[in-house]
JSON list of C-alpha atoms in Angstrom, two decimals:
[
{"chain": "A", "resi": 55, "resn": "UNK", "atom": "CA", "xyz": [0.00, 0.03, 0.02]},
{"chain": "A", "resi": 56, "resn": "UNK", "atom": "CA", "xyz": [2.99, 2.36, 0.32]},
{"chain": "A", "resi": 57, "resn": "UNK", "atom": "CA", "xyz": [1.09, 4.51, 2.92]},
{"chain": "A", "resi": 58, "resn": "UNK", "atom": "CA", "xyz": [-1.68, 5.41, 0.38]},
{"chain": "A", "resi": 59, "resn": "UNK", "atom": "CA", "xyz": [-5.11, 5.78, 2.18]},
{"chain": "A", "resi": 60, "resn": "UNK", "atom": "CA", "xyz": [-7.85, 4.22, 0.00]},
{"chain": "A", "resi": 61, "resn": "UNK", "atom": "CA", "xyz": [-10.59, 6.33, 1.36]},
{"chain": "A", "resi": 62, "resn": "UNK", "atom": "CA", "xyz": [-9.36, 9.31, -0.60]},
{"chain": "A", "resi": 63, "resn": "UNK", "atom": "CA", "xyz": [-10.06, 7.40, -3.79]},
{"chain": "A", "resi": 64, "resn": "UNK", "atom": "CA", "xyz": [-14.03, 7.08, -2.98]},
{"chain": "A", "resi": 65, "resn": "UNK", "atom": "CA", "xyz": [-15.72, 8.60, -5.95]},
{"chain": "A", "resi": 66, "resn": "UNK", "atom": "CA", "xyz": [-18.61, 10.12, -3.83]},
{"chain": "A", "resi": 67, "resn": "UNK", "atom": "CA", "xyz": [-16.07, 12.56, -2.29]},
{"chain": "A", "resi": 68, "resn": "UNK", "atom": "CA", "xyz": [-16.16, 14.32, -5.78]},
{"chain": "A", "resi": 69, "resn": "UNK", "atom": "CA", "xyz": [-20.01, 14.33, -5.94]},
{"chain": "A", "resi": 70, "resn": "UNK", "atom": "CA", "xyz": [-20.34, 17.69, -4.20]},
{"chain": "A", "resi": 71, "resn": "UNK", "atom": "CA", "xyz": [-17.92, 19.25, -6.55]},
{"chain": "A", "resi": 72, "resn": "UNK", "atom": "CA", "xyz": [-19.61, 17.71, -9.55]},
{"chain": "A", "resi": 73, "resn": "UNK", "atom": "CA", "xyz": [-22.90, 19.24, -8.40]},
{"chain": "A", "resi": 74, "resn": "UNK", "atom": "CA", "xyz": [-21.60, 22.62, -7.48]},
{"chain": "A", "resi": 75, "resn": "UNK", "atom": "CA", "xyz": [-19.64, 23.05, -10.78]},
{"chain": "A", "resi": 76, "resn": "UNK", "atom": "CA", "xyz": [-21.74, 21.42, -13.41]},
{"chain": "A", "resi": 77, "resn": "UNK", "atom": "CA", "xyz": [-19.73, 22.83, -16.36]},
{"chain": "A", "resi": 78, "resn": "UNK", "atom": "CA", "xyz": [-16.40, 21.29, -15.03]},
{"chain": "A", "resi": 79, "resn": "UNK", "atom": "CA", "xyz": [-15.83, 17.84, -16.60]},
{"chain": "A", "resi": 80, "resn": "UNK", "atom": "CA", "xyz": [-14.78, 15.30, -13.97]},
{"chain": "A", "resi": 81, "resn": "UNK", "atom": "CA", "xyz": [-13.20, 11.94, -15.12]},
{"chain": "A", "resi": 82, "resn": "UNK", "atom": "CA", "xyz": [-13.20, 9.31, -12.38]},
{"chain": "A", "resi": 83, "resn": "UNK", "atom": "CA", "xyz": [-10.38, 6.75, -12.79]},
{"chain": "A", "resi": 84, "resn": "UNK", "atom": "CA", "xyz": [-9.72, 3.13, -12.58]},
{"chain": "A", "resi": 85, "resn": "UNK", "atom": "CA", "xyz": [-13.28, 1.60, -12.49]},
{"chain": "A", "resi": 86, "resn": "UNK", "atom": "CA", "xyz": [-13.33, 2.94, -8.92]},
{"chain": "A", "resi": 87, "resn": "UNK", "atom": "CA", "xyz": [-13.18, -0.39, -7.24]},
{"chain": "A", "resi": 88, "resn": "UNK", "atom": "CA", "xyz": [-14.30, -1.16, -4.62]},
{"chain": "A", "resi": 89, "resn": "UNK", "atom": "CA", "xyz": [-16.91, 1.86, -5.09]},
{"chain": "A", "resi": 90, "resn": "UNK", "atom": "CA", "xyz": [-17.76, 0.92, -8.70]},
{"chain": "A", "resi": 91, "resn": "UNK", "atom": "CA", "xyz": [-21.51, 1.30, -8.05]},
{"chain": "A", "resi": 92, "resn": "UNK", "atom": "CA", "xyz": [-20.81, 4.97, -6.74]},
{"chain": "A", "resi": 93, "resn": "UNK", "atom": "CA", "xyz": [-18.91, 5.91, -9.93]},
{"chain": "A", "resi": 94, "resn": "UNK", "atom": "CA", "xyz": [-21.52, 4.47, -12.06]},
{"chain": "A", "resi": 95, "resn": "UNK", "atom": "CA", "xyz": [-24.31, 6.15, -10.35]},
{"chain": "A", "resi": 96, "resn": "UNK", "atom": "CA", "xyz": [-22.49, 9.48, -10.30]},
{"chain": "A", "resi": 97, "resn": "UNK", "atom": "CA", "xyz": [-21.96, 9.23, -14.13]},
{"chain": "A", "resi": 98, "resn": "UNK", "atom": "CA", "xyz": [-25.65, 8.29, -14.52]},
{"chain": "A", "resi": 99, "resn": "UNK", "atom": "CA", "xyz": [-26.79, 11.18, -12.44]},
{"chain": "A", "resi": 100, "resn": "UNK", "atom": "CA", "xyz": [-24.51, 14.01, -13.55]},
{"chain": "A", "resi": 101, "resn": "UNK", "atom": "CA", "xyz": [-23.76, 15.09, -17.14]},
{"chain": "A", "resi": 102, "resn": "UNK", "atom": "CA", "xyz": [-20.29, 16.30, -16.22]},
{"chain": "A", "resi": 103, "resn": "UNK", "atom": "CA", "xyz": [-18.93, 12.99, -14.63]},
{"chain": "A", "resi": 104, "resn": "UNK", "atom": "CA", "xyz": [-17.22, 10.51, -16.95]},
{"chain": "A", "resi": 105, "resn": "UNK", "atom": "CA", "xyz": [-15.37, 7.15, -16.13]},
{"chain": "A", "resi": 106, "resn": "UNK", "atom": "CA", "xyz": [-11.91, 6.32, -17.25]},
{"chain": "A", "resi": 107, "resn": "UNK", "atom": "CA", "xyz": [-11.32, 2.60, -17.66]},
{"chain": "A", "resi": 108, "resn": "UNK", "atom": "CA", "xyz": [-7.66, 2.75, -17.09]},
{"chain": "A", "resi": 109, "resn": "UNK", "atom": "CA", "xyz": [-5.53, 0.77, -14.75]},
{"chain": "A", "resi": 110, "resn": "UNK", "atom": "CA", "xyz": [-7.24, -2.67, -15.31]},
{"chain": "A", "resi": 111, "resn": "UNK", "atom": "CA", "xyz": [-7.53, -5.23, -17.89]},
{"chain": "A", "resi": 112, "resn": "UNK", "atom": "CA", "xyz": [-11.30, -5.74, -18.90]},
{"chain": "A", "resi": 113, "resn": "UNK", "atom": "CA", "xyz": [-11.40, -9.20, -17.50]},
{"chain": "A", "resi": 114, "resn": "UNK", "atom": "CA", "xyz": [-11.09, -7.78, -13.96]},
{"chain": "A", "resi": 115, "resn": "UNK", "atom": "CA", "xyz": [-13.87, -5.24, -14.42]},
{"chain": "A", "resi": 116, "resn": "UNK", "atom": "CA", "xyz": [-17.04, -5.81, -12.29]},
{"chain": "A", "resi": 117, "resn": "UNK", "atom": "CA", "xyz": [-19.87, -6.93, -14.67]},
{"chain": "A", "resi": 118, "resn": "UNK", "atom": "CA", "xyz": [-21.94, -3.73, -14.11]},
{"chain": "A", "resi": 119, "resn": "UNK", "atom": "CA", "xyz": [-19.09, -1.78, -15.76]},
{"chain": "A", "resi": 120, "resn": "UNK", "atom": "CA", "xyz": [-19.41, -3.69, -19.05]},
{"chain": "A", "resi": 121, "resn": "UNK", "atom": "CA", "xyz": [-23.31, -3.65, -18.75]},
{"chain": "A", "resi": 122, "resn": "UNK", "atom": "CA", "xyz": [-23.48, 0.16, -18.25]},
{"chain": "A", "resi": 123, "resn": "UNK", "atom": "CA", "xyz": [-20.76, 0.72, -20.91]},
{"chain": "A", "resi": 124, "resn": "UNK", "atom": "CA", "xyz": [-22.94, -1.13, -23.37]},
{"chain": "A", "resi": 125, "resn": "UNK", "atom": "CA", "xyz": [-26.10, 0.75, -22.41]},
{"chain": "A", "resi": 126, "resn": "UNK", "atom": "CA", "xyz": [-26.79, 3.93, -20.48]},
{"chain": "A", "resi": 127, "resn": "UNK", "atom": "CA", "xyz": [-23.36, 4.92, -20.17]},
{"chain": "A", "resi": 128, "resn": "UNK", "atom": "CA", "xyz": [-21.78, 4.16, -23.50]},
{"chain": "A", "resi": 129, "resn": "UNK", "atom": "CA", "xyz": [-21.03, 7.90, -24.10]},
{"chain": "A", "resi": 130, "resn": "UNK", "atom": "CA", "xyz": [-19.49, 8.39, -20.67]},
{"chain": "A", "resi": 131, "resn": "UNK", "atom": "CA", "xyz": [-16.72, 5.59, -20.72]},
{"chain": "A", "resi": 132, "resn": "UNK", "atom": "CA", "xyz": [-13.17, 6.50, -21.68]},
{"chain": "A", "resi": 133, "resn": "UNK", "atom": "CA", "xyz": [-10.27, 4.24, -22.73]},
{"chain": "A", "resi": 134, "resn": "UNK", "atom": "CA", "xyz": [-7.16, 4.53, -20.73]},
{"chain": "A", "resi": 135, "resn": "UNK", "atom": "CA", "xyz": [-4.40, 1.86, -20.67]},
{"chain": "A", "resi": 136, "resn": "UNK", "atom": "CA", "xyz": [-1.83, 2.74, -18.09]},
{"chain": "A", "resi": 137, "resn": "UNK", "atom": "CA", "xyz": [0.76, 2.08, -20.91]},
{"chain": "A", "resi": 138, "resn": "UNK", "atom": "CA", "xyz": [3.44, 0.54, -20.74]},
{"chain": "A", "resi": 139, "resn": "UNK", "atom": "CA", "xyz": [1.96, -1.70, -18.13]},
{"chain": "A", "resi": 140, "resn": "UNK", "atom": "CA", "xyz": [-1.10, -2.44, -20.16]},
{"chain": "A", "resi": 141, "resn": "UNK", "atom": "CA", "xyz": [-0.80, -2.38, -23.82]},
{"chain": "A", "resi": 142, "resn": "UNK", "atom": "CA", "xyz": [-3.79, -0.93, -25.87]},
{"chain": "A", "resi": 143, "resn": "UNK", "atom": "CA", "xyz": [-3.94, -3.83, -28.31]},
{"chain": "A", "resi": 144, "resn": "UNK", "atom": "CA", "xyz": [-4.19, -6.26, -25.46]},
{"chain": "A", "resi": 145, "resn": "UNK", "atom": "CA", "xyz": [-6.80, -4.24, -23.57]},
{"chain": "A", "resi": 146, "resn": "UNK", "atom": "CA", "xyz": [-8.96, -3.86, -26.90]},
{"chain": "A", "resi": 147, "resn": "UNK", "atom": "CA", "xyz": [-8.77, -7.64, -27.48]},
{"chain": "A", "resi": 148, "resn": "UNK", "atom": "CA", "xyz": [-9.76, -8.51, -23.97]},
{"chain": "A", "resi": 149, "resn": "UNK", "atom": "CA", "xyz": [-12.65, -5.90, -24.08]},
{"chain": "A", "resi": 150, "resn": "UNK", "atom": "CA", "xyz": [-14.10, -7.76, -26.89]},
{"chain": "A", "resi": 151, "resn": "UNK", "atom": "CA", "xyz": [-13.84, -11.11, -25.14]},
{"chain": "A", "resi": 152, "resn": "UNK", "atom": "CA", "xyz": [-15.69, -9.81, -21.99]},
{"chain": "A", "resi": 153, "resn": "UNK", "atom": "CA", "xyz": [-18.59, -8.42, -23.87]},
{"chain": "A", "resi": 154, "resn": "UNK", "atom": "CA", "xyz": [-18.11, -4.78, -24.89]},
{"chain": "A", "resi": 155, "resn": "UNK", "atom": "CA", "xyz": [-20.27, -4.29, -28.05]},
{"chain": "A", "resi": 156, "resn": "UNK", "atom": "CA", "xyz": [-18.49, -3.60, -31.34]},
{"chain": "A", "resi": 157, "resn": "UNK", "atom": "CA", "xyz": [-20.56, -0.28, -31.74]},
{"chain": "A", "resi": 158, "resn": "UNK", "atom": "CA", "xyz": [-19.43, 0.87, -28.25]},
{"chain": "A", "resi": 159, "resn": "UNK", "atom": "CA", "xyz": [-15.68, 0.32, -28.60]},
{"chain": "A", "resi": 160, "resn": "UNK", "atom": "CA", "xyz": [-15.03, 3.22, -30.97]},
{"chain": "A", "resi": 161, "resn": "UNK", "atom": "CA", "xyz": [-16.89, 5.60, -28.39]},
{"chain": "A", "resi": 162, "resn": "UNK", "atom": "CA", "xyz": [-14.70, 4.28, -25.53]},
{"chain": "A", "resi": 163, "resn": "UNK", "atom": "CA", "xyz": [-11.40, 4.19, -27.53]},
{"chain": "A", "resi": 164, "resn": "UNK", "atom": "CA", "xyz": [-11.71, 7.69, -29.04]},
{"chain": "A", "resi": 165, "resn": "UNK", "atom": "CA", "xyz": [-15.03, 9.47, -29.62]},
{"chain": "A", "resi": 166, "resn": "UNK", "atom": "CA", "xyz": [-16.13, 10.09, -26.11]},
{"chain": "A", "resi": 167, "resn": "UNK", "atom": "CA", "xyz": [-12.75, 11.36, -25.12]},
{"chain": "A", "resi": 168, "resn": "UNK", "atom": "CA", "xyz": [-12.59, 13.67, -28.05]},
{"chain": "A", "resi": 169, "resn": "UNK", "atom": "CA", "xyz": [-16.09, 15.12, -27.05]},
{"chain": "A", "resi": 170, "resn": "UNK", "atom": "CA", "xyz": [-15.03, 15.54, -23.35]},
{"chain": "A", "resi": 171, "resn": "UNK", "atom": "CA", "xyz": [-11.83, 17.22, -24.34]},
{"chain": "A", "resi": 172, "resn": "UNK", "atom": "CA", "xyz": [-13.59, 19.51, -26.82]},
{"chain": "A", "resi": 173, "resn": "UNK", "atom": "CA", "xyz": [-11.91, 17.99, -29.84]},
{"chain": "A", "resi": 174, "resn": "UNK", "atom": "CA", "xyz": [-15.11, 16.90, -31.67]}
]
């Protein structure tokens, strides 16, 4: 653990900021485990909250991450690899294996980030 206090990674701590500053885009990182449901609910509830899927290979994602990425949050999920530890090609292959839909992957891999960053 290196002295890191996990409690400061809890997504709900950012909820008040997201509500107070609705024009500020907030990206929650690393599927927020063990608070995955918190991050999913915040992204569902707030237009300015997005989820970055970095730091984990897709086979380790809780099932609800894939479910919401394929449905109600398909425009709120962003690719992140943590390269060089996780290579994008390996991540993408595994994403297909765990059930990310073909039409959702371009959104996750590029389109959603381009929109969030004002590049699209």
